[in-house]
mmCIF file of C-alpha atoms and ligand atoms in Angstrom:
data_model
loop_
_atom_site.group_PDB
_atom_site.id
_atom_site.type_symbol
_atom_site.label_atom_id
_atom_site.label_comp_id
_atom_site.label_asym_id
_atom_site.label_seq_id
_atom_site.Cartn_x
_atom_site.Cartn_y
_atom_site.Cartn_z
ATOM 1 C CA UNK A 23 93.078 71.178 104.489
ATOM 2 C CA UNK A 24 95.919 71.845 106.552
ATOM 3 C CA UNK A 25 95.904 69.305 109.354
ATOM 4 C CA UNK A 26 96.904 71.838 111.803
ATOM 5 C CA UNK A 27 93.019 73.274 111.382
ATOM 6 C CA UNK A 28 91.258 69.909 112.032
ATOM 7 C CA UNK A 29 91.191 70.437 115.913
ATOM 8 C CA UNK A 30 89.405 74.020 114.808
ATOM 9 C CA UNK A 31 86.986 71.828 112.017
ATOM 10 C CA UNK A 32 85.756 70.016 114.997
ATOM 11 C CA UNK A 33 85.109 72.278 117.270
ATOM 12 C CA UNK A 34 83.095 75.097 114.608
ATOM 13 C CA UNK A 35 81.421 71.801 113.341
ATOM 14 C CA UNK A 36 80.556 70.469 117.043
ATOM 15 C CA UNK A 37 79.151 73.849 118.173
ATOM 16 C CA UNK A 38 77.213 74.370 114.844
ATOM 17 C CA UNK A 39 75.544 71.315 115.499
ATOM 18 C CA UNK A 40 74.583 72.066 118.780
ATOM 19 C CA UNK A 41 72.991 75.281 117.537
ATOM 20 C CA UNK A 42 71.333 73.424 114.976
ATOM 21 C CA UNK A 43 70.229 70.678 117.245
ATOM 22 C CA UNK A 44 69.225 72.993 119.996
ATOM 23 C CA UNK A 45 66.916 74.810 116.684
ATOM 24 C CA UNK A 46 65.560 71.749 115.813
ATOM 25 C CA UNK A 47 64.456 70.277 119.523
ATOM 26 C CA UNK A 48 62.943 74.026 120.733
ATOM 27 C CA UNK A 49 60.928 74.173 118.079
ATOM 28 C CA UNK A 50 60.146 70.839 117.015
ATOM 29 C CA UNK A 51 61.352 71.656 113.368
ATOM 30 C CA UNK A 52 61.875 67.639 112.491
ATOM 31 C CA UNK A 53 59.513 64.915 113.649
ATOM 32 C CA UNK A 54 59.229 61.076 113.400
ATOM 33 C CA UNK A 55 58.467 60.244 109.282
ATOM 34 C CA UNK A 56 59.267 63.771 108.133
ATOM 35 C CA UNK A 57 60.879 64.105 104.853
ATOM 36 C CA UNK A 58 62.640 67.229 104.837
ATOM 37 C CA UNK A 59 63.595 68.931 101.679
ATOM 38 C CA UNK A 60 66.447 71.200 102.242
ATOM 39 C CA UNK A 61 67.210 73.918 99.497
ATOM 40 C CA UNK A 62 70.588 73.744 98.399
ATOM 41 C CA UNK A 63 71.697 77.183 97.097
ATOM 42 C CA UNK A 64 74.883 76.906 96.592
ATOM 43 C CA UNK A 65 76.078 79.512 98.888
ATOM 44 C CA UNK A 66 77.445 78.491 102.372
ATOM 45 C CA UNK A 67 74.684 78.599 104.508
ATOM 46 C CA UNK A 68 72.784 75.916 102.559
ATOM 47 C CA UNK A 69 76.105 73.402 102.151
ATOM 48 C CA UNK A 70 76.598 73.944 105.956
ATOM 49 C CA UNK A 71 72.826 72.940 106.697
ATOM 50 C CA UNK A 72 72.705 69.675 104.462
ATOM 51 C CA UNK A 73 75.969 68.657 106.133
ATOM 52 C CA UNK A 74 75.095 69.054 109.700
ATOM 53 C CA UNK A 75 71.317 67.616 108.864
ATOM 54 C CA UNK A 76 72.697 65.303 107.902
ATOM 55 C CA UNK A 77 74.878 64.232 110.692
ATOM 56 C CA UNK A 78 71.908 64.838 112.976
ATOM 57 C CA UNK A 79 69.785 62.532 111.056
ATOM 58 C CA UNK A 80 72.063 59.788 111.540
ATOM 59 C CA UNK A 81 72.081 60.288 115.734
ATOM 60 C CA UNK A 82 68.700 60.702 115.763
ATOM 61 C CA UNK A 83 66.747 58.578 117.862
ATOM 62 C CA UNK A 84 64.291 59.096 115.635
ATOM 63 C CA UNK A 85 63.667 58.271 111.647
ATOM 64 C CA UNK A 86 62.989 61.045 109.257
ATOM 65 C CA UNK A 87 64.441 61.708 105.670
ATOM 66 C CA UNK A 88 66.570 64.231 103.785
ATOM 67 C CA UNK A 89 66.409 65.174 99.803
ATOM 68 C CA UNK A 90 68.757 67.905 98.896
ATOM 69 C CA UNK A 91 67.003 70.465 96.360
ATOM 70 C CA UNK A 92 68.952 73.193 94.055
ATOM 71 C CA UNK A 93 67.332 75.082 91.680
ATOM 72 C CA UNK A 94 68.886 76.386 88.720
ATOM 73 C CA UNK A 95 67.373 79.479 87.613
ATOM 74 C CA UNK A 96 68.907 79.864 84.425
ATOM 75 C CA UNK A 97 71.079 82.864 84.836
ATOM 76 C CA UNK A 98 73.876 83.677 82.558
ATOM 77 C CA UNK A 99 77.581 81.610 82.947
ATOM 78 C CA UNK A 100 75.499 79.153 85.817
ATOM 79 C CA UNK A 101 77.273 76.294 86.299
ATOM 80 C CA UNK A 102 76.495 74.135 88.467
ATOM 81 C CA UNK A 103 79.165 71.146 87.950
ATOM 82 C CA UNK A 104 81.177 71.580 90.656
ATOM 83 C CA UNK A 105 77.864 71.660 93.407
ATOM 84 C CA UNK A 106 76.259 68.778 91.674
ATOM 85 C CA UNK A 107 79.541 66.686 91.539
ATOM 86 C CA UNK A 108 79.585 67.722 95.891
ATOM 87 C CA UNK A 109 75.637 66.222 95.773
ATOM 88 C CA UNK A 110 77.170 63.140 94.304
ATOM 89 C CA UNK A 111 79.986 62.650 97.169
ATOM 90 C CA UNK A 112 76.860 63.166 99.643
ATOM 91 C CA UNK A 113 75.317 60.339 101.103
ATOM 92 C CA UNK A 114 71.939 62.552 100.954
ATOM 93 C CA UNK A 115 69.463 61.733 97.711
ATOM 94 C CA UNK A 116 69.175 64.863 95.794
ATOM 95 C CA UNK A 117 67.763 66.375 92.541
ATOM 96 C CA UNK A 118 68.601 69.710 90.321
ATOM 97 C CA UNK A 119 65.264 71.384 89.458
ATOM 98 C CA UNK A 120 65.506 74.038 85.969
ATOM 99 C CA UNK A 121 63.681 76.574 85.499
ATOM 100 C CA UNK A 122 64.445 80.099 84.001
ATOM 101 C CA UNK A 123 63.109 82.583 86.459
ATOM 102 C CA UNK A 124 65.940 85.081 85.643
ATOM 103 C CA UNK A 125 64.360 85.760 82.193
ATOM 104 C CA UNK A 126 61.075 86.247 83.798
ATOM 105 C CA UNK A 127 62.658 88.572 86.793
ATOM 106 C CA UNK A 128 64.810 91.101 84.140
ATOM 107 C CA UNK A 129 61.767 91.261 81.905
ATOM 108 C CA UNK A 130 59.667 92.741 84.445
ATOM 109 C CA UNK A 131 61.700 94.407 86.836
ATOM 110 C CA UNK A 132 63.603 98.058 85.744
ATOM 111 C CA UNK A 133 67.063 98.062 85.295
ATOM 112 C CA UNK A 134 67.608 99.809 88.367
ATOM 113 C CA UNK A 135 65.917 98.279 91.041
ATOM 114 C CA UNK A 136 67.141 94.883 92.303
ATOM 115 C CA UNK A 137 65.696 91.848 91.052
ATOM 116 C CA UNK A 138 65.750 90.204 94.364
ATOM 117 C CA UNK A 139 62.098 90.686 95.475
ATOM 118 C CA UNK A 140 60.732 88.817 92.850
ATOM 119 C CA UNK A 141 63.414 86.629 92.229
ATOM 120 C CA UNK A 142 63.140 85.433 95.652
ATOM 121 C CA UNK A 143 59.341 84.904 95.084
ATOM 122 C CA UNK A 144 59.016 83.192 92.072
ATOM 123 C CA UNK A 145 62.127 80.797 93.571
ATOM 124 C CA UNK A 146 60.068 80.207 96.206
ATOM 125 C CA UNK A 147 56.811 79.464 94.489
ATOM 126 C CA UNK A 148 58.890 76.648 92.722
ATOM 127 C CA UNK A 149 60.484 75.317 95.414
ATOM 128 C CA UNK A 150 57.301 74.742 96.995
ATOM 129 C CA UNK A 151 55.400 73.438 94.347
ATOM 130 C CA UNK A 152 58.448 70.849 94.014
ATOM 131 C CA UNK A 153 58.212 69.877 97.573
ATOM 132 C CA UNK A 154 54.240 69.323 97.122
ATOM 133 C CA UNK A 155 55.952 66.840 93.804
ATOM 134 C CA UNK A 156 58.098 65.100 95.848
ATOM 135 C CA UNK A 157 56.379 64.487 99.007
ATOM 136 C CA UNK A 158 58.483 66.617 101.599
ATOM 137 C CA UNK A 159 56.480 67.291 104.681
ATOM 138 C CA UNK A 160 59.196 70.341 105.358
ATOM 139 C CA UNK A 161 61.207 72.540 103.538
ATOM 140 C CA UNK A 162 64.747 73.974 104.656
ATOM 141 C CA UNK A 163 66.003 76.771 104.575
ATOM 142 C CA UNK A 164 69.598 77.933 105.639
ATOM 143 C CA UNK A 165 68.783 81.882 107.379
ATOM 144 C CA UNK A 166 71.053 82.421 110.592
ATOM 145 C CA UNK A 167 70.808 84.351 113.205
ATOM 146 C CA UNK A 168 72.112 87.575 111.019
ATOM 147 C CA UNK A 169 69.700 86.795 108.824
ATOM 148 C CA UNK A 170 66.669 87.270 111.168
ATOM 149 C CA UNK A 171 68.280 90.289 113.105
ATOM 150 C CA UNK A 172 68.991 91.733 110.050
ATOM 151 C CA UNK A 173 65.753 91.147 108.796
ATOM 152 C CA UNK A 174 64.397 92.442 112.011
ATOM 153 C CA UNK A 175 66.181 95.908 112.187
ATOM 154 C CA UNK A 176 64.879 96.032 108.166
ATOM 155 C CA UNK A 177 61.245 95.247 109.358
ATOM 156 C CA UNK A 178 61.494 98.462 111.670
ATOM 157 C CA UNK A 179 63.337 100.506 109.337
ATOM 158 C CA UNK A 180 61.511 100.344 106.264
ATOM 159 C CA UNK A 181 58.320 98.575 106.800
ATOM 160 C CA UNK A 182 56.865 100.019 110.557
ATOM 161 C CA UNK A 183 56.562 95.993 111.440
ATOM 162 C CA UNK A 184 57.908 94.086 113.908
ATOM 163 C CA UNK A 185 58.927 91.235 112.565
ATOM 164 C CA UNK A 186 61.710 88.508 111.179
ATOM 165 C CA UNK A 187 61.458 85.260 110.447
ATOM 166 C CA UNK A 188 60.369 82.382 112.518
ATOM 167 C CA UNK A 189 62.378 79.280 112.743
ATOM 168 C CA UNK A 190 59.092 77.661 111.625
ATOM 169 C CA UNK A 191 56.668 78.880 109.373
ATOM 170 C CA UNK A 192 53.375 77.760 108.071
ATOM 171 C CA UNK A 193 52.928 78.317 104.344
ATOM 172 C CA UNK A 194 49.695 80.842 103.945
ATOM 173 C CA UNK A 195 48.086 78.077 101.402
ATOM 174 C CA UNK A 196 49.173 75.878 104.110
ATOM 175 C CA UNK A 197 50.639 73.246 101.781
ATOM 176 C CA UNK A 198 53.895 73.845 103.010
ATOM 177 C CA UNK A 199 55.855 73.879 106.281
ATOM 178 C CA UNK A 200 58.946 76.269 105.979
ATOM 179 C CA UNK A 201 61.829 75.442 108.866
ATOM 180 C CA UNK A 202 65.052 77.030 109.525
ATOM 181 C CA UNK A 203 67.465 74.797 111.652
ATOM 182 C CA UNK A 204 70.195 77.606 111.681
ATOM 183 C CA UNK A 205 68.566 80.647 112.831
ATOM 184 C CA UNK A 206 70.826 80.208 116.693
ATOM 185 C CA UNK A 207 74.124 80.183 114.789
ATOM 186 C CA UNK A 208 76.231 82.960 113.718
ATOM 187 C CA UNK A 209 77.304 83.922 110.268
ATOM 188 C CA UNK A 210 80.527 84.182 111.121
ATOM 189 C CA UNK A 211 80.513 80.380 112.231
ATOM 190 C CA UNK A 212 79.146 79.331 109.084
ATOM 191 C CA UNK A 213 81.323 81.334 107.324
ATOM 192 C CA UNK A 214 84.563 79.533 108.657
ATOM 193 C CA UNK A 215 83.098 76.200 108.594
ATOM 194 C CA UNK A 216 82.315 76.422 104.890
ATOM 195 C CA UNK A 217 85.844 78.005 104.174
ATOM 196 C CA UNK A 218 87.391 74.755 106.271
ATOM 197 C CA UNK A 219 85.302 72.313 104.192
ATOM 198 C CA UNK A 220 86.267 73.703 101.213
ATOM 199 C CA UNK A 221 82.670 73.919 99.743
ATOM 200 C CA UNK A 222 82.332 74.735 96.131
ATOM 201 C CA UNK A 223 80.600 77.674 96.538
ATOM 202 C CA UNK A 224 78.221 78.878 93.118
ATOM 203 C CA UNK A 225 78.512 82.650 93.172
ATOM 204 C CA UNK A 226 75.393 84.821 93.860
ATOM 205 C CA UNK A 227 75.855 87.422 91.613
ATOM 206 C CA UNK A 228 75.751 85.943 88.323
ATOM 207 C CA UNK A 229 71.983 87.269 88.057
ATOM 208 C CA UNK A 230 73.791 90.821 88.240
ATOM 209 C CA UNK A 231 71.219 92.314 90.527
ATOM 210 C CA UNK A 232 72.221 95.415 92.256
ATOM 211 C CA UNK A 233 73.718 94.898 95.307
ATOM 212 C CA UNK A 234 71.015 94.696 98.230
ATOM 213 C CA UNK A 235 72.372 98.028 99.561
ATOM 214 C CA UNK A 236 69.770 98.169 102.341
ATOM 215 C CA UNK A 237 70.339 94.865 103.438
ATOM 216 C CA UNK A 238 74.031 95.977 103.568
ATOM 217 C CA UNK A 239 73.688 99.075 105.141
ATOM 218 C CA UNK A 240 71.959 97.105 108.332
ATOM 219 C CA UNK A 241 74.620 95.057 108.279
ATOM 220 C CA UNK A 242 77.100 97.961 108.677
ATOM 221 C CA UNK A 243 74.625 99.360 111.208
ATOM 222 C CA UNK A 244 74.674 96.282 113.325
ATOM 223 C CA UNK A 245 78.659 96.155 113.140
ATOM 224 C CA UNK A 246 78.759 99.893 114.547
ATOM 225 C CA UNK A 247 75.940 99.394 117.437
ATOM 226 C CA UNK A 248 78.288 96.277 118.309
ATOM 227 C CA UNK A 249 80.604 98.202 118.741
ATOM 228 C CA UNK A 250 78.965 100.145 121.436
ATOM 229 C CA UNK A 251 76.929 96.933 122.823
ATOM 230 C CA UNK A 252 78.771 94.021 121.878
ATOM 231 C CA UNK A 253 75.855 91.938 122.268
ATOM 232 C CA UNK A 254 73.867 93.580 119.873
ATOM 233 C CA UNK A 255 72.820 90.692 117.316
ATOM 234 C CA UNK A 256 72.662 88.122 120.686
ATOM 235 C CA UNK A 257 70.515 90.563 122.418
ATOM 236 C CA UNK A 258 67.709 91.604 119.623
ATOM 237 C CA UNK A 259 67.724 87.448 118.402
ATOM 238 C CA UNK A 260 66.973 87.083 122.696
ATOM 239 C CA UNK A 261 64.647 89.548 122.362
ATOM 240 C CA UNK A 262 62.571 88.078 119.236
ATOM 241 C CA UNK A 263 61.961 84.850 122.292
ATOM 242 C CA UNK A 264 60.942 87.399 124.657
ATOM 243 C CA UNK A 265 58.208 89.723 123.932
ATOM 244 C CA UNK A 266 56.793 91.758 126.186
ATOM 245 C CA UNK A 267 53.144 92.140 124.851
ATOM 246 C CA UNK A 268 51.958 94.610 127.075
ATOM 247 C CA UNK A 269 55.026 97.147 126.445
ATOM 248 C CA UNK A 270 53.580 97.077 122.702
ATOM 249 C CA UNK A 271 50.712 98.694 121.509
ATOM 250 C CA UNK A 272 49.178 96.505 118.381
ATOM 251 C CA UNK A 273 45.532 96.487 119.390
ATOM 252 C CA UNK A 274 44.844 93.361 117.618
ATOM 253 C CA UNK A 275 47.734 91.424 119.286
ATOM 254 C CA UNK A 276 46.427 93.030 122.687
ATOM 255 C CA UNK A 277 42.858 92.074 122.412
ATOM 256 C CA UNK A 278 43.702 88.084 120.802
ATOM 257 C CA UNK A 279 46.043 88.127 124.146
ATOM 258 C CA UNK A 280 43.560 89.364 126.203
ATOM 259 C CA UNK A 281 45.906 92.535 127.233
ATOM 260 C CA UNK A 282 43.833 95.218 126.785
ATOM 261 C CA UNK A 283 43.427 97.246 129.714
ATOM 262 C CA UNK A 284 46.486 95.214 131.470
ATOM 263 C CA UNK A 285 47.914 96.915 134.640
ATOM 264 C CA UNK A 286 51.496 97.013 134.820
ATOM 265 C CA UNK A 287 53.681 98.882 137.372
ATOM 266 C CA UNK A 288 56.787 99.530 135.076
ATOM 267 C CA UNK A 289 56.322 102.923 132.879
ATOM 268 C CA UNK A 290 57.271 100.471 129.283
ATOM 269 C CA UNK A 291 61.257 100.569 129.682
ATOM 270 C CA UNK A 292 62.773 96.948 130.308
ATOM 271 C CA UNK A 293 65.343 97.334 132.847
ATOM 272 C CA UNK A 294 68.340 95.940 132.268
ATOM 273 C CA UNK A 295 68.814 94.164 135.565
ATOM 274 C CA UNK A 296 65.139 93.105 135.202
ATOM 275 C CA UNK A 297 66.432 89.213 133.489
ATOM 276 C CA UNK A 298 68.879 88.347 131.091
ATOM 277 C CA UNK A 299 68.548 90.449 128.229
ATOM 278 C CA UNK A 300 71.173 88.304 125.675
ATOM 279 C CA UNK A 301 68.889 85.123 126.763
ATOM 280 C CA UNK A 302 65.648 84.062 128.057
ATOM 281 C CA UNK A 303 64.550 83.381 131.817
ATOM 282 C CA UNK A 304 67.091 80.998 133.317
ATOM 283 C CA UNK A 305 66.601 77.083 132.052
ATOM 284 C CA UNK A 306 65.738 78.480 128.709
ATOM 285 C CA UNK A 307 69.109 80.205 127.267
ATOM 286 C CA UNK A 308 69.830 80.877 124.080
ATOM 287 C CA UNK A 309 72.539 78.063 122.555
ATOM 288 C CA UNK A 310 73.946 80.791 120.684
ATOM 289 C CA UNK A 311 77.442 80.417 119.116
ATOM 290 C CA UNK A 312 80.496 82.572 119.964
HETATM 291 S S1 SF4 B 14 71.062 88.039 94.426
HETATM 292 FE FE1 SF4 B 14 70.319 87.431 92.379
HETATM 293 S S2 SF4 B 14 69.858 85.265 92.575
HETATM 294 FE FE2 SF4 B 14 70.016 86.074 94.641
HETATM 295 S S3 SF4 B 14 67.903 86.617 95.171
HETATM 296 FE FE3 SF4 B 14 68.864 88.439 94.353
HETATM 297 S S4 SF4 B 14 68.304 88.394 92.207
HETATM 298 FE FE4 SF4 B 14 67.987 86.327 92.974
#
C-alpha cells in the first residue's frame, strides 16, 4: 500500500472499530467465555469483521474466543487459495467447511429466478449445524447498516412487514445465537477499508445467479431519496432504535405492549423538531460512521 494512505488506514480502521465496539457493548453481542464463530465469506464485509474482532478481542477486558468459518459451496471455478492462504497469516483458528449446495440450489430452482433464497437457506442451515459441531455459543455475521436499511425498505416494499434484521437474533430452534457486530457502520467504510487492506476478495457471482435486481433497485432508491434527505440511511437505521408503538397499528404488538386504547395528543406524524430523528434521545446516539 502506498504509505501516503496509512494515516487514512488508521483512521477508517479506528472508526470501524468504534462502530463495531459501540455494536457489540449496546447490545451485549459478546460475553465472558463466548466462542464466537464468525462466517468468513469471502467478500469484504466478512474479512473486515474477523479483522476488527479480532483486534477487539485482544483489548477486551474480557476473555472470549474467535474461529473463522468459510464454507465452500461447491460452485463452478471456486477457489478458495488465495482466502485460505489470508486464514493462515491470521492469528484467528479457522476451518473450511465443503459442501455442494449449488448443485442442490440449480436443481430445484428455475433458470430464471435467482438462486439466492435458497442458497442463502441451505448455507445457513450448515453453518449452524457446524457451529452446534464446534461449540460456538454465537455466530457472526458481517450485514451493515445498508444491509438492514436496505432490508428494511424491502420488508415494506414487497412483504407489508416492518422489519430488518436485528443486531442479535435468537435462532427459532433456539440452538443458535445469530450476532451482527457491523450493523452501525457504513458500506462505504467497509468498502475502503477492504480496498486499503488489500483483501483477497472470492467473487460472488461464480454461482451465476441473476443479479438480485430488487435488492439493487432499493439501493438505487436509497441513493436518490439521499439525495433529497441526505440522511436517509442514518435516519431509517435511527428509526429501527426508535419505535413509536402507538403510531403503529399491529394489534398483537399493541395488546403484548399493553397499548391498546393508548391516548396520545399527536394525530400519528413525528415532528421533526420533536427529538433527533438521525439518533436516539440524547446520551444514546447512534455511533454511526461518516
Ligand atoms: S449470489 Fe450466489 S452465492 Fe450469493 S447468495 Fe446468491 S446464489 Fe448464493
Amino acid at each position: 500500500m502506498d504509505g501516503s494512505l496509512a494515516p487514512l488506514l488508521e483512521s477508517l480502521e479506528a472508526q470501524l472499530g468504534r462502530a463495531l465496539g459501540s455494536c457489540v457493548t449496546r447490545f451485549r453481542l459478546i460475553e465472558p467465555g463466548d466462542r464466537v464463530m464468525v462466517c468468513v465469506s469471502g467478500g469484504k464485509d466478512s474479512y473486515t469483521l474477523l479483522t476488527l474482532l479480532e483486534r477487539l478481542r485482544r483489548r477486551a477486558p474480557f476473555q472470549f474466543e474467535l474461529l473463522a468459518v468459510h464454507l465452500d459451496q461447491g460452485q463452478p471455478g471456486y477457489d478458495g487459495t488465495r482466502l485460505q492462504a489470508w486464514l493462515e497469516r491470521q492469528s484467528v483458528p479457522f476451518r473450511i467447511l465443503r459442501e455442494d449446495t449449488y448443485s442442490v440450489v440449480v436443481s430445484k430452482v428455475p433458470e430464471d429466478k435467482t438462486y439466492c433464497s435458497l442458497c442463502s437457506r441451505l448455507r445457513r442451515g450448515v453453518l449452524y449445524n457446524a457451529a452446534q459441531e464446534l461449540g460456538c455459543s454465537k455466530i457472526a455475521l458481517g450485514h451493515h447498516r445498508d444491509d438492514a436499511v436496505e432490508t428494511l425498505l424491502l420488508n415494506l416494499i414487497y412483504t407489508g412487514a416492518l422489519a430488518s434484521m436485528p443486531p442479535k437474533l435468537v435462532s427459532k430452534d433456539k440452538r443458535n445465537v445469530v450476532i451482527r457486530p457491523l450493523l452501525f457502520a457504513r458500506e462505504a467504510s467497509i468498502a475502503r477499508y477492504a480496498e486499503l487492506m488489500a483483501f483477497p476478495i472470492l467473487p460472488c457471482d461464480l454461482c451465476g445467479s441473476q443479479p438480485q435486481l430488487k435488492r439493487k433497485q432499493v439501493k438505487t432508491l436509497l441513493s436518490e431519496l439521499e439525495r433529497i434527505a441526505p440522511q436517509a440511511r442514518e435516519s431509517m437505521l435511527a428509526a429501527m432504535a426508535n419505535v413509536k408503538a402507538a403510531h403503529l397499528f399491529d394489534a398483537d404488538l399493541s395488546a403484548r405492549l399493553g397499548l391498546e386504547g393508548a391516548l396520545d395528543e399527536s394525530d400519528g406524524e413525528v415532528s421533526p423538531f420533536s427529538g433527533p430523528p438521525r439518533a436516539e434521545a440524547p446520551g444514546r446516539r447512534l455511533p454511526l460512521l461518516r
